[in-house]
Tab-separated table of C-alpha atoms in Angstrom:
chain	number	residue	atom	x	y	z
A	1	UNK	CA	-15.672	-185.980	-26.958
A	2	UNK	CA	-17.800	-186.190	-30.059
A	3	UNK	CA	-18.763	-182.734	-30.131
A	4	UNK	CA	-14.860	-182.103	-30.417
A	5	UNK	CA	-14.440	-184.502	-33.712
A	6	UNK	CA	-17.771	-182.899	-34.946
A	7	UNK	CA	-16.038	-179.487	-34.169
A	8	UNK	CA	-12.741	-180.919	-35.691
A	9	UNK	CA	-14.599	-182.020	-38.899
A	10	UNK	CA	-16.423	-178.966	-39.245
A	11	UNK	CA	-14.196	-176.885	-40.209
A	12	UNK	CA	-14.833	-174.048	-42.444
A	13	UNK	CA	-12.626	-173.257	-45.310
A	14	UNK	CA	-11.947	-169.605	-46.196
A	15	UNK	CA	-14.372	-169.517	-48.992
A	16	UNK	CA	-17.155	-170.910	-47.116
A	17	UNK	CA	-16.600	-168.260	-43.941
A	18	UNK	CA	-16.835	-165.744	-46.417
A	19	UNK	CA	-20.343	-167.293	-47.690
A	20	UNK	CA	-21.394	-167.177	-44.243
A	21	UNK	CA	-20.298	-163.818	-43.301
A	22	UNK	CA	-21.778	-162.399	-46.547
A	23	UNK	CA	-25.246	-164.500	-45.552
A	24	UNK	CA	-25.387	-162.554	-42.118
A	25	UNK	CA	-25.168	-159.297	-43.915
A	26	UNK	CA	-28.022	-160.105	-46.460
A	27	UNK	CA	-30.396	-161.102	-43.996
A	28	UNK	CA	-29.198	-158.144	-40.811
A	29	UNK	CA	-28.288	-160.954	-38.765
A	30	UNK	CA	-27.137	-159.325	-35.451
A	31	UNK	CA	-25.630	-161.389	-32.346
A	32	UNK	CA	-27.147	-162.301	-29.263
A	33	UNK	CA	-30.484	-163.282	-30.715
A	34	UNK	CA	-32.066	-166.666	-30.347
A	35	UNK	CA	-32.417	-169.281	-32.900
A	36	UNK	CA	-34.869	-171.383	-34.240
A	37	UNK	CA	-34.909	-174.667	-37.005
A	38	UNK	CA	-37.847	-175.732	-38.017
A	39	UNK	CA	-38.117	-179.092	-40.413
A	40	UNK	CA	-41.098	-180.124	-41.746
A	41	UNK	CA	-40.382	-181.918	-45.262
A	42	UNK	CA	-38.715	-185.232	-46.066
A	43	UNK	CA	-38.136	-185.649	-41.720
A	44	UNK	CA	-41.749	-185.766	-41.071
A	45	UNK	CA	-42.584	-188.824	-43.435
A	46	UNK	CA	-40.556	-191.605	-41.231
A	47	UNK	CA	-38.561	-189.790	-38.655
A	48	UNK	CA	-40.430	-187.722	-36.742
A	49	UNK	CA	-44.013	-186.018	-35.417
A	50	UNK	CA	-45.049	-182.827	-36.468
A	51	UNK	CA	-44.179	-180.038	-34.118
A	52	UNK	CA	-46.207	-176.705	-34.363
A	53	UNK	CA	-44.630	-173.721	-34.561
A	54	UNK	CA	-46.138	-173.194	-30.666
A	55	UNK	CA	-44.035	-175.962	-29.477
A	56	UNK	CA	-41.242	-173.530	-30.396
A	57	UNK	CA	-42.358	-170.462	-29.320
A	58	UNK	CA	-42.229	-170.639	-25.833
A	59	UNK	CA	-38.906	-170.971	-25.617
A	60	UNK	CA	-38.596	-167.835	-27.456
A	61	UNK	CA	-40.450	-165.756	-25.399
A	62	UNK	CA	-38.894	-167.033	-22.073
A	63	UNK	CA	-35.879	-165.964	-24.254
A	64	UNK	CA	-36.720	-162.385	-24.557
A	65	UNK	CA	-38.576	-162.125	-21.074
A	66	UNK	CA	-36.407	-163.272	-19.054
A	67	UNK	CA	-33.038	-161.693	-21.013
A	68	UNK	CA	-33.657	-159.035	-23.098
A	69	UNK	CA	-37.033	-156.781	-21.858
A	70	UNK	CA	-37.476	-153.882	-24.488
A	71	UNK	CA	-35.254	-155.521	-27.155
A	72	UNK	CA	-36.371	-155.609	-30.754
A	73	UNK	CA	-37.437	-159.387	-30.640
A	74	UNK	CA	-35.247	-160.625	-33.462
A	75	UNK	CA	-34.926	-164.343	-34.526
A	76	UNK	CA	-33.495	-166.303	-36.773
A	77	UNK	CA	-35.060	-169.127	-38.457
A	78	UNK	CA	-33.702	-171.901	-40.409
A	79	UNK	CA	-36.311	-173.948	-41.981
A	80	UNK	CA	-37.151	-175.878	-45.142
A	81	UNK	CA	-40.548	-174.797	-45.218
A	82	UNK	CA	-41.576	-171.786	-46.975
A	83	UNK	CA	-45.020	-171.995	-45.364
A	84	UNK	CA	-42.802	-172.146	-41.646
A	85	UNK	CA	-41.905	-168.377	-42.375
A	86	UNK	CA	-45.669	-166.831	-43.134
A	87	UNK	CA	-47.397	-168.891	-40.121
A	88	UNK	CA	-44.439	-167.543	-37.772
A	89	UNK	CA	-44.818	-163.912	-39.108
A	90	UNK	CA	-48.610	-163.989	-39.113
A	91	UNK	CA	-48.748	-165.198	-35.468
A	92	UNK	CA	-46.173	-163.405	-33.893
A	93	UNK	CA	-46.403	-160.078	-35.590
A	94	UNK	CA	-44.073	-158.812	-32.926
A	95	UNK	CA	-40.684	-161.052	-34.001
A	96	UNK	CA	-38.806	-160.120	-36.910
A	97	UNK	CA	-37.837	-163.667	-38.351
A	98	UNK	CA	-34.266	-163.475	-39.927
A	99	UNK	CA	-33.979	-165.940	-42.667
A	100	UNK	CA	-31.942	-166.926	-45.939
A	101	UNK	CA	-34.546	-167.526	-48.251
A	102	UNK	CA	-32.400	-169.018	-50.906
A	103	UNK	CA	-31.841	-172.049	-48.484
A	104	UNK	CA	-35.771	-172.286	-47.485
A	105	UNK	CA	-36.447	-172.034	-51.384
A	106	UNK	CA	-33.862	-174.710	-52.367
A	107	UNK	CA	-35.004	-177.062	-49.731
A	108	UNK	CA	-38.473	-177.034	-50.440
A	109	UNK	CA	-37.747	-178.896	-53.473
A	110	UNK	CA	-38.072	-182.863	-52.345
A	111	UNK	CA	-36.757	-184.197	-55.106
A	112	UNK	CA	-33.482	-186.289	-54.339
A	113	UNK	CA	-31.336	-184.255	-57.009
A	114	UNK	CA	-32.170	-180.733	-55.374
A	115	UNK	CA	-32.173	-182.320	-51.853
A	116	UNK	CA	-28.289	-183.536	-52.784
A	117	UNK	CA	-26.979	-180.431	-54.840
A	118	UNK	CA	-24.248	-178.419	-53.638
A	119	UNK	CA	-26.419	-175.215	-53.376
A	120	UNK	CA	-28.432	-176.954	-50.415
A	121	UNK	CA	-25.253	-178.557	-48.810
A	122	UNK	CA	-23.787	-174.310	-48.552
A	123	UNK	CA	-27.441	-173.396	-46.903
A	124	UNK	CA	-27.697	-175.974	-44.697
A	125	UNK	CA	-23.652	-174.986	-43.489
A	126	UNK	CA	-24.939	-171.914	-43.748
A	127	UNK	CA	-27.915	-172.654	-41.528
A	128	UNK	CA	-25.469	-174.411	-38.829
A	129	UNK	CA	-23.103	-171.384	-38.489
A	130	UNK	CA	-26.117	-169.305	-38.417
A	131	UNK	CA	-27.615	-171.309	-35.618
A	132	UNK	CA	-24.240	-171.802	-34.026
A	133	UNK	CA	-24.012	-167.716	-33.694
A	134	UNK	CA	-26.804	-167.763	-32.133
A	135	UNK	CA	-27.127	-166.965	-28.230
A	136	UNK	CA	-30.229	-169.658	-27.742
A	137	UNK	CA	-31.316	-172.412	-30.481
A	138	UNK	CA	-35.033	-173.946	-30.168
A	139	UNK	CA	-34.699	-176.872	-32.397
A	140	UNK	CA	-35.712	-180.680	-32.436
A	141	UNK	CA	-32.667	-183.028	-31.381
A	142	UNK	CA	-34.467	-185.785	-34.212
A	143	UNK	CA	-33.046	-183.326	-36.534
A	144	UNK	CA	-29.379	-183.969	-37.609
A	145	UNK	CA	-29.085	-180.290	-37.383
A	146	UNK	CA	-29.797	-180.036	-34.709
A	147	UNK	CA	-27.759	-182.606	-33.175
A	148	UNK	CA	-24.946	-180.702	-34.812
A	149	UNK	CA	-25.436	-177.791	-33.001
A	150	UNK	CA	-25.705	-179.367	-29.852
A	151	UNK	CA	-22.202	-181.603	-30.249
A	152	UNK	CA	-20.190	-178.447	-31.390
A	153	UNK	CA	-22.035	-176.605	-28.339
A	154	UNK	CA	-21.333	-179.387	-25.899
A	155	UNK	CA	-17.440	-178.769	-27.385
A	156	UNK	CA	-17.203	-175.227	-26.146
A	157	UNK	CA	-19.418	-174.605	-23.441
A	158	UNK	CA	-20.335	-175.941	-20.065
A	159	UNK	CA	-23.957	-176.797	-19.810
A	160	UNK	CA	-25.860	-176.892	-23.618
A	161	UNK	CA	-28.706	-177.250	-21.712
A	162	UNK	CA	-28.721	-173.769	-21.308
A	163	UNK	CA	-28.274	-172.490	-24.529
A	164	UNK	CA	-30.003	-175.218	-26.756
A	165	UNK	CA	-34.014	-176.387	-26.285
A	166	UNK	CA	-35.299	-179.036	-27.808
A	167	UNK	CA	-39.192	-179.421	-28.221
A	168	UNK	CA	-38.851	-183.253	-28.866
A	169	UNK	CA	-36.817	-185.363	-27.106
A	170	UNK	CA	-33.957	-184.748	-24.283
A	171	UNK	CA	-30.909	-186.335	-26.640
A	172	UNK	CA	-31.298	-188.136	-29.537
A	173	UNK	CA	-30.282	-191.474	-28.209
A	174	UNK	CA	-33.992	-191.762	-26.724
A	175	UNK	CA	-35.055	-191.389	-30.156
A	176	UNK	CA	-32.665	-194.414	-31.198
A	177	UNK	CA	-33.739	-196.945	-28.383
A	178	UNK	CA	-37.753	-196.392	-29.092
A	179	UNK	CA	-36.955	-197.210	-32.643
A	180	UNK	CA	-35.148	-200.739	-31.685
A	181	UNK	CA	-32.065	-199.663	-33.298
């Protein structure tokens, strides 16, 4: 049921679908390619452990092995890490990582007035819907992204297990419980 009030709440207005839709264009997103969010800055000082891009990979490449053998091995990859994009495209030459670099650009910035501004709240909706289009998502379920995605998933499909990996935990309750919360 909470992926239906997340679903509920999420709502796009017109304006903001046309952001997206305009977003896909830029970037040649095309559907039924896989997914991938990568966080790295303000997360890793208190909520989480560092995950290398490796940890995500995998998942990927069962992705295209398994699904789609002789495809053009197209992802897309929401991060707020510049440095995420050149490690991914330096070693896995063979991926074509689909990204808004606006949103990786704006998010870099730390500082609690960029981290708050409206342009990052549009990429990281932006990011979501992206993610959400997306036939598989590798992703952490410590990120609140991520944890998006997998409500609104859970909402309108059967089994997110199938379409959403996480490389940390299983569900983010885990996460709570070791923390004492």
């Amino acid at each position: 049921w909470a992926g239906h009030i997340v679903q509920y709440i999420y709502r796009l207005q017109p304006d903001m679908v046309e952001h997206v839709r305009a977003a896909k264009e830029n970037i040649g997103f095309v559907e039924h390619i896989p997914g991938m969010q990568v966080r790295r800055t303000d997360k890793l000082i208190q909520e989480a452990e560092f995950k290398p891009v490796e940890a995500y990979m995998p998942s990927i490449e069962r992705y295209y092995g398994n699904q789609k053998k002789g495809a053009e091995k197209r992802v897309y990859l929401a991060t707020d890490e510049p440095a995420v994009v050149t490690e991914l495209q330096t070693k896995y030459p063979d991926y074509t990582f689909l990204y808004d670099n606006t949103t990786i650009l704006g998010a870099n910035d730390a500082s609690e007035a960029s981290r708050f501004s409206a342009d990052i709240h549009v990429g990281i909706i932006t990011d979501i819907q992206l993610l959400l289009s997306c036939e598989f998502v590798v992703c952490t379920l410590t990120s609140n992204i991520c944890r998006t995605i997998y409500e609104v998933q859970s909402s309108i499909m059967w089994n997110v297990a199938e379409t959403l990996h996480s490389v940390d935990l299983g569900y983010y309750s885990t996460w709570w419980m070791k923390k004492g919360y």
